[in-house]
XYZ file of C-alpha atoms in Angstrom:
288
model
C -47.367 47.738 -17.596
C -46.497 51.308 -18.042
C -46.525 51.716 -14.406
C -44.829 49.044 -13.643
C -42.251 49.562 -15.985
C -42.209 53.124 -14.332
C -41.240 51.631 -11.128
C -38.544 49.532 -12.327
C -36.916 52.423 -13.853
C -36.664 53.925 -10.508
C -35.079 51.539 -8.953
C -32.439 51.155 -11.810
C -29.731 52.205 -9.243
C -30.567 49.192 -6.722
C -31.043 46.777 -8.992
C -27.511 47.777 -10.506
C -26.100 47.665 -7.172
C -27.746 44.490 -6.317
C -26.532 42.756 -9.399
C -22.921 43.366 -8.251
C -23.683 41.269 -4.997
C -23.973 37.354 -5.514
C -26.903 36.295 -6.380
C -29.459 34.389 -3.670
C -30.418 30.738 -5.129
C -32.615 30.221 -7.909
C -35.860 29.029 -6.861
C -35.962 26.274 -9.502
C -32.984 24.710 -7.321
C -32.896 26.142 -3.602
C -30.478 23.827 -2.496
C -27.458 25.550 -3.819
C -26.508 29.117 -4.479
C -26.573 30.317 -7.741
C -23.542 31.025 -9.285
C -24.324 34.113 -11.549
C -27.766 36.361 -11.775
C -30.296 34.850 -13.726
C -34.048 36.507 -14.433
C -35.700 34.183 -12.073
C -32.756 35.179 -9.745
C -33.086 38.757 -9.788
C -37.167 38.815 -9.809
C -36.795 36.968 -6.562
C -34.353 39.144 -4.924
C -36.224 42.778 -6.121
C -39.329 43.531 -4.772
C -40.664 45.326 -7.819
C -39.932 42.412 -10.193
C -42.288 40.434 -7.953
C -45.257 39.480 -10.472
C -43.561 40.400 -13.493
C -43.119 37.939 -16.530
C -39.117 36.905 -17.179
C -39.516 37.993 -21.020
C -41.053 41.372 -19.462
C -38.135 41.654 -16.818
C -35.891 41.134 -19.872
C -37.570 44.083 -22.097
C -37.708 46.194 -19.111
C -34.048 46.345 -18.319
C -33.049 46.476 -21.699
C -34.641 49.542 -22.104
C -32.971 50.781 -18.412
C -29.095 49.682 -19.888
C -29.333 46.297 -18.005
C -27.899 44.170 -20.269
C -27.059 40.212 -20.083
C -23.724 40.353 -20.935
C -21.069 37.815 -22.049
C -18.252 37.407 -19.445
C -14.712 36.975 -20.385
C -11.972 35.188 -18.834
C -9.169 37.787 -16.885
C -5.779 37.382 -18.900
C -3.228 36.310 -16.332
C 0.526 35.695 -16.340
C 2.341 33.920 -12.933
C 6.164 35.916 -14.453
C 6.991 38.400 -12.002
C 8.544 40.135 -14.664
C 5.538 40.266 -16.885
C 5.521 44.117 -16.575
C 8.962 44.799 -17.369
C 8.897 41.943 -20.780
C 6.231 43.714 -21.769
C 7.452 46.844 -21.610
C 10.569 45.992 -23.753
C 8.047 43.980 -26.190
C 6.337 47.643 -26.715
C 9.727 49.815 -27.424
C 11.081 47.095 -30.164
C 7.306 47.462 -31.398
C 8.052 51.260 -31.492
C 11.216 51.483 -32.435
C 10.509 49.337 -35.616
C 7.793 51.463 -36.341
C 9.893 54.946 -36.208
C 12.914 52.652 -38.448
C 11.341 50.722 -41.031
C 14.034 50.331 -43.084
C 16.489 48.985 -40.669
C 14.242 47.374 -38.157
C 12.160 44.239 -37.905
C 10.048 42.586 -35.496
C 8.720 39.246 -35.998
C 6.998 36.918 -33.655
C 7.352 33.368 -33.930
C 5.909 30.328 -32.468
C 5.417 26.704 -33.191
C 2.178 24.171 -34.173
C 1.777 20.948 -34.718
C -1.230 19.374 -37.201
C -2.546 16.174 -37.735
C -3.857 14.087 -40.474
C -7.154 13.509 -39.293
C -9.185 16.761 -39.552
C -10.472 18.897 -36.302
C -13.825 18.443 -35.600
C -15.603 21.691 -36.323
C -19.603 23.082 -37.331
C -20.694 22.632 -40.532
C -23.871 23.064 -43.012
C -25.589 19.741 -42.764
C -29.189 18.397 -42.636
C -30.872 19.363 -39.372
C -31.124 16.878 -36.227
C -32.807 14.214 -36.316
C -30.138 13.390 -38.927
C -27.067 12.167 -38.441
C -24.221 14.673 -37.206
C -21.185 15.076 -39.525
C -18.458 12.569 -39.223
C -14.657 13.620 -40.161
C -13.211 11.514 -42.151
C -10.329 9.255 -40.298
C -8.832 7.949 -43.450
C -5.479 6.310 -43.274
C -3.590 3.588 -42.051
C -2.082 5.818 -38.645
C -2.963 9.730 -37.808
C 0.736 11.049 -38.298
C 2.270 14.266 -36.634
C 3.430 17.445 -38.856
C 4.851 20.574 -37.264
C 5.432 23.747 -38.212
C 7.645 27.138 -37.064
C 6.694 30.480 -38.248
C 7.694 34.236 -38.030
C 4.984 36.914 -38.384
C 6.406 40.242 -39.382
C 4.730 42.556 -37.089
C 5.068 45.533 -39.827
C 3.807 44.074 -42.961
C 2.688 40.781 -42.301
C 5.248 39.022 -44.087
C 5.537 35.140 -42.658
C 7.837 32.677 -43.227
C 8.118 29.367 -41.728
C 9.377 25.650 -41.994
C 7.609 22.359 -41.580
C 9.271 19.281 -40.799
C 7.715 15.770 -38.817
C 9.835 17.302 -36.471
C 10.660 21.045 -35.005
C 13.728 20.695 -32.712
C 16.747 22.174 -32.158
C 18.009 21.610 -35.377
C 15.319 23.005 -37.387
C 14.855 26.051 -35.255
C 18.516 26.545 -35.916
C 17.913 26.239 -39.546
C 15.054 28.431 -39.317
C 16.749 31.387 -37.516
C 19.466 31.201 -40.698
C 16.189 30.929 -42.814
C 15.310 34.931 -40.877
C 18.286 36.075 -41.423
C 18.400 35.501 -45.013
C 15.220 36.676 -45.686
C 15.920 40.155 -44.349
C 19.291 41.392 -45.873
C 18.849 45.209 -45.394
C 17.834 45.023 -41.739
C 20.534 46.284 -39.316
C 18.285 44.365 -36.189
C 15.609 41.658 -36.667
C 14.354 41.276 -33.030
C 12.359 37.952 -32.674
C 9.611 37.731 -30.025
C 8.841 33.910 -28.705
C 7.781 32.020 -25.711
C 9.911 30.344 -23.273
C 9.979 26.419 -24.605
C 13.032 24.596 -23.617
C 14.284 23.899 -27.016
C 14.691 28.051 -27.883
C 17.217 27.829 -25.077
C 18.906 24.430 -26.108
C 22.967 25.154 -26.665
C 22.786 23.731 -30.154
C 20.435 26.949 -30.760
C 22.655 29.240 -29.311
C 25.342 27.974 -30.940
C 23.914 29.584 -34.143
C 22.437 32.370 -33.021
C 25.649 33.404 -31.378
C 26.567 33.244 -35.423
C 23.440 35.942 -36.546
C 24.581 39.358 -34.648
C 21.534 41.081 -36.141
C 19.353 38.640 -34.557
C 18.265 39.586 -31.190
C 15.275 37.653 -29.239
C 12.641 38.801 -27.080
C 11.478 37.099 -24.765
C 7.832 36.377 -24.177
C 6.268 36.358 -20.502
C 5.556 33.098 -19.155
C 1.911 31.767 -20.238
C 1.180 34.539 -22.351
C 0.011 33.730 -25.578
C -1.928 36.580 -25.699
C 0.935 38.685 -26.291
C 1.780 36.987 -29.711
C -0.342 37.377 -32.722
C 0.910 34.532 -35.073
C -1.133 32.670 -32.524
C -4.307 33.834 -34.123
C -2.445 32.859 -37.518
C -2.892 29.317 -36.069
C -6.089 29.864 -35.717
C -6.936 30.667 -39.138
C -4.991 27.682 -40.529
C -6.740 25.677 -38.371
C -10.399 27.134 -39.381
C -9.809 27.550 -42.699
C -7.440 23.877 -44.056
C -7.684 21.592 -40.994
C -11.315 21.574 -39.375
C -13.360 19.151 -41.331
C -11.122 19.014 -44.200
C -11.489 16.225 -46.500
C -7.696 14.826 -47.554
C -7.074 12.152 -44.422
C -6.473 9.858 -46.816
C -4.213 11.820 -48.558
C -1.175 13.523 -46.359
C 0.964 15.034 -48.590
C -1.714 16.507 -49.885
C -3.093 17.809 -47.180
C 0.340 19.286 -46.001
C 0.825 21.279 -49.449
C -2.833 22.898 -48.818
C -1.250 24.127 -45.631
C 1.733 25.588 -47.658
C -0.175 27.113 -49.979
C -2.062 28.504 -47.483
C 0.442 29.785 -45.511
C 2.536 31.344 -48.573
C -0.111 33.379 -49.607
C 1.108 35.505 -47.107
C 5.283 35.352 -47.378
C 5.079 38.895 -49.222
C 2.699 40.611 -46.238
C -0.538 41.074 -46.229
C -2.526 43.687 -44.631
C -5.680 41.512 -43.781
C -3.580 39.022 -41.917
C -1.990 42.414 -39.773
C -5.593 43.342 -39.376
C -7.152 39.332 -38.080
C -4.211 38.966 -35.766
C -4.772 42.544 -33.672
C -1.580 44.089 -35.020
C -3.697 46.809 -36.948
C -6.138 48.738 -35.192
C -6.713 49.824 -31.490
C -4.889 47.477 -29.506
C -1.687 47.845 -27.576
C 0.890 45.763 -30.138
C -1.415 47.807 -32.932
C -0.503 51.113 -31.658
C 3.316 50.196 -30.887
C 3.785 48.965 -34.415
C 1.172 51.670 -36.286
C 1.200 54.533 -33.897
C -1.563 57.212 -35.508
């Protein structure tokens, strides 16, 4: 084994460089090519693999650096004018950060809930028992909605719920912004491109709030706005598996509560959403 294991080591470099070809088919199902390497794959396509055992290919390039590795899907935005949005999204991150006191930026977006709970893991008896069933409670599955504003300094949110989030109460809640910041000279709000932040009824007010300023998001870009992962939070933490179907109003205060434990800012929400630590927004808004 030591010799063998010898021999792979020297041909680290080719196996490497063979890995970043596509892969030949795998010889369980030669029909087809393979779509990515696999340990069968790569023993068939290396000479000095030939003979070896897949859970002793797998130690042996572990201990060369050849890892199997989770891929991850390539962010991607069709706006031509990705660059130049995000650019601007960067200097009101920075120029909050150098004015505290008279600069905020908050990024807001909208979700929707329902009353039956998401399906999600949980502790349970092991198979061959039953899997968990969510509760489905109630005589229809009703709608709620929500639109929130993430500080991107503190962590301060603030939002409205309503069965509905139009025009009206998106109106309502850029009023609802500006009253909750009275000492900022300019509260720039980041969003996406939905129809309804563009509706003339919304304009119509914010032509009224000369301190608010919005910033527009590039298309398909969630990526770029951290209340997103807020979402996600609510959603893992209230709504998957929850037990209060039968009870809505309820199960729309838990998401109050929920989300007003963080209306004065919190620094672990700044932390779960990316906006403190090493990433881009992270080092606009916190430079070191």
């Amino acid at each position: 084994m030591a010799d063998r294991a010898g021999g792979i080591f020297d041909q680290l470099d080719t196996i490497q460089d063979r890995l970043r070809q596509a892969p030949p088919a795998d010889p369980v199902t030669p029909a087809v090519p393979a779509s990515r390497w696999t340990l069968r794959t790569l023993r068939e396509a290396v000479p000095a693999l030939t003979g070896s055992s897949l859970s002793g290919i797998w130690r042996m390039l572990r201990r060369g650096g050849v890892a199997w590795r989770s891929a991850r899907l390539q962010q991607f935005s069709p706006d031509p004018d990705y660059a130049a949005k995000y650019d601007r999204l960067l200097r009101c991150l920075t120029e909050a950060a150098a004015d505290p006191t008279h600069r905020e930026v908050l990024f807001l977006d909208e979700m929707g809930f329902t009353r039956w709970p998401d399906a999600g893991r949980v502790w349970g008896p092991s198979a061959p028992a039953p899997v968990p069933v969510a509760s489905r409670q109630g005589a229809t599955n009703g709608l709620w909605r929500l639109v929130g504003a993430l500080n991107a300094r503190t962590g301060q949110v603030d939002y409205r719920d309503n069965y509905i989030v139009g025009r009206h109460q998106l109106g309502k809640f850029y009023q609802q912004l500006d009253t909750a910041y009275p000492n900022a000279t300019t509260i720039s709000v980041v969003q996406d491109n939905w129809s309804i932040h563009r509706h003339p009824d919304v304009e119509a007010v914010v032509a009224e709030l000369p301190r608010l300023r919005r910033i527009w998001l590039p298309t398909y870009a969630p990526w770029l706005n951290p209340i997103e992962k807020l979402w996600r939070w609510l959603r893992q933490t209230v709504l998957r598996q929850h037990r209060l179907a039968a009870d809505w109003k309820a199960l729309q205060a838990r998401v109050r509560e929920f989300l007003d434990q963080f209306g004065a800012g919190s620094d672990a929400l700044l932390h779960y959403v990316g906006l403190h630590g090493k990433g881009a927004l992270a080092q606009a808004i916190s430079p070191p």
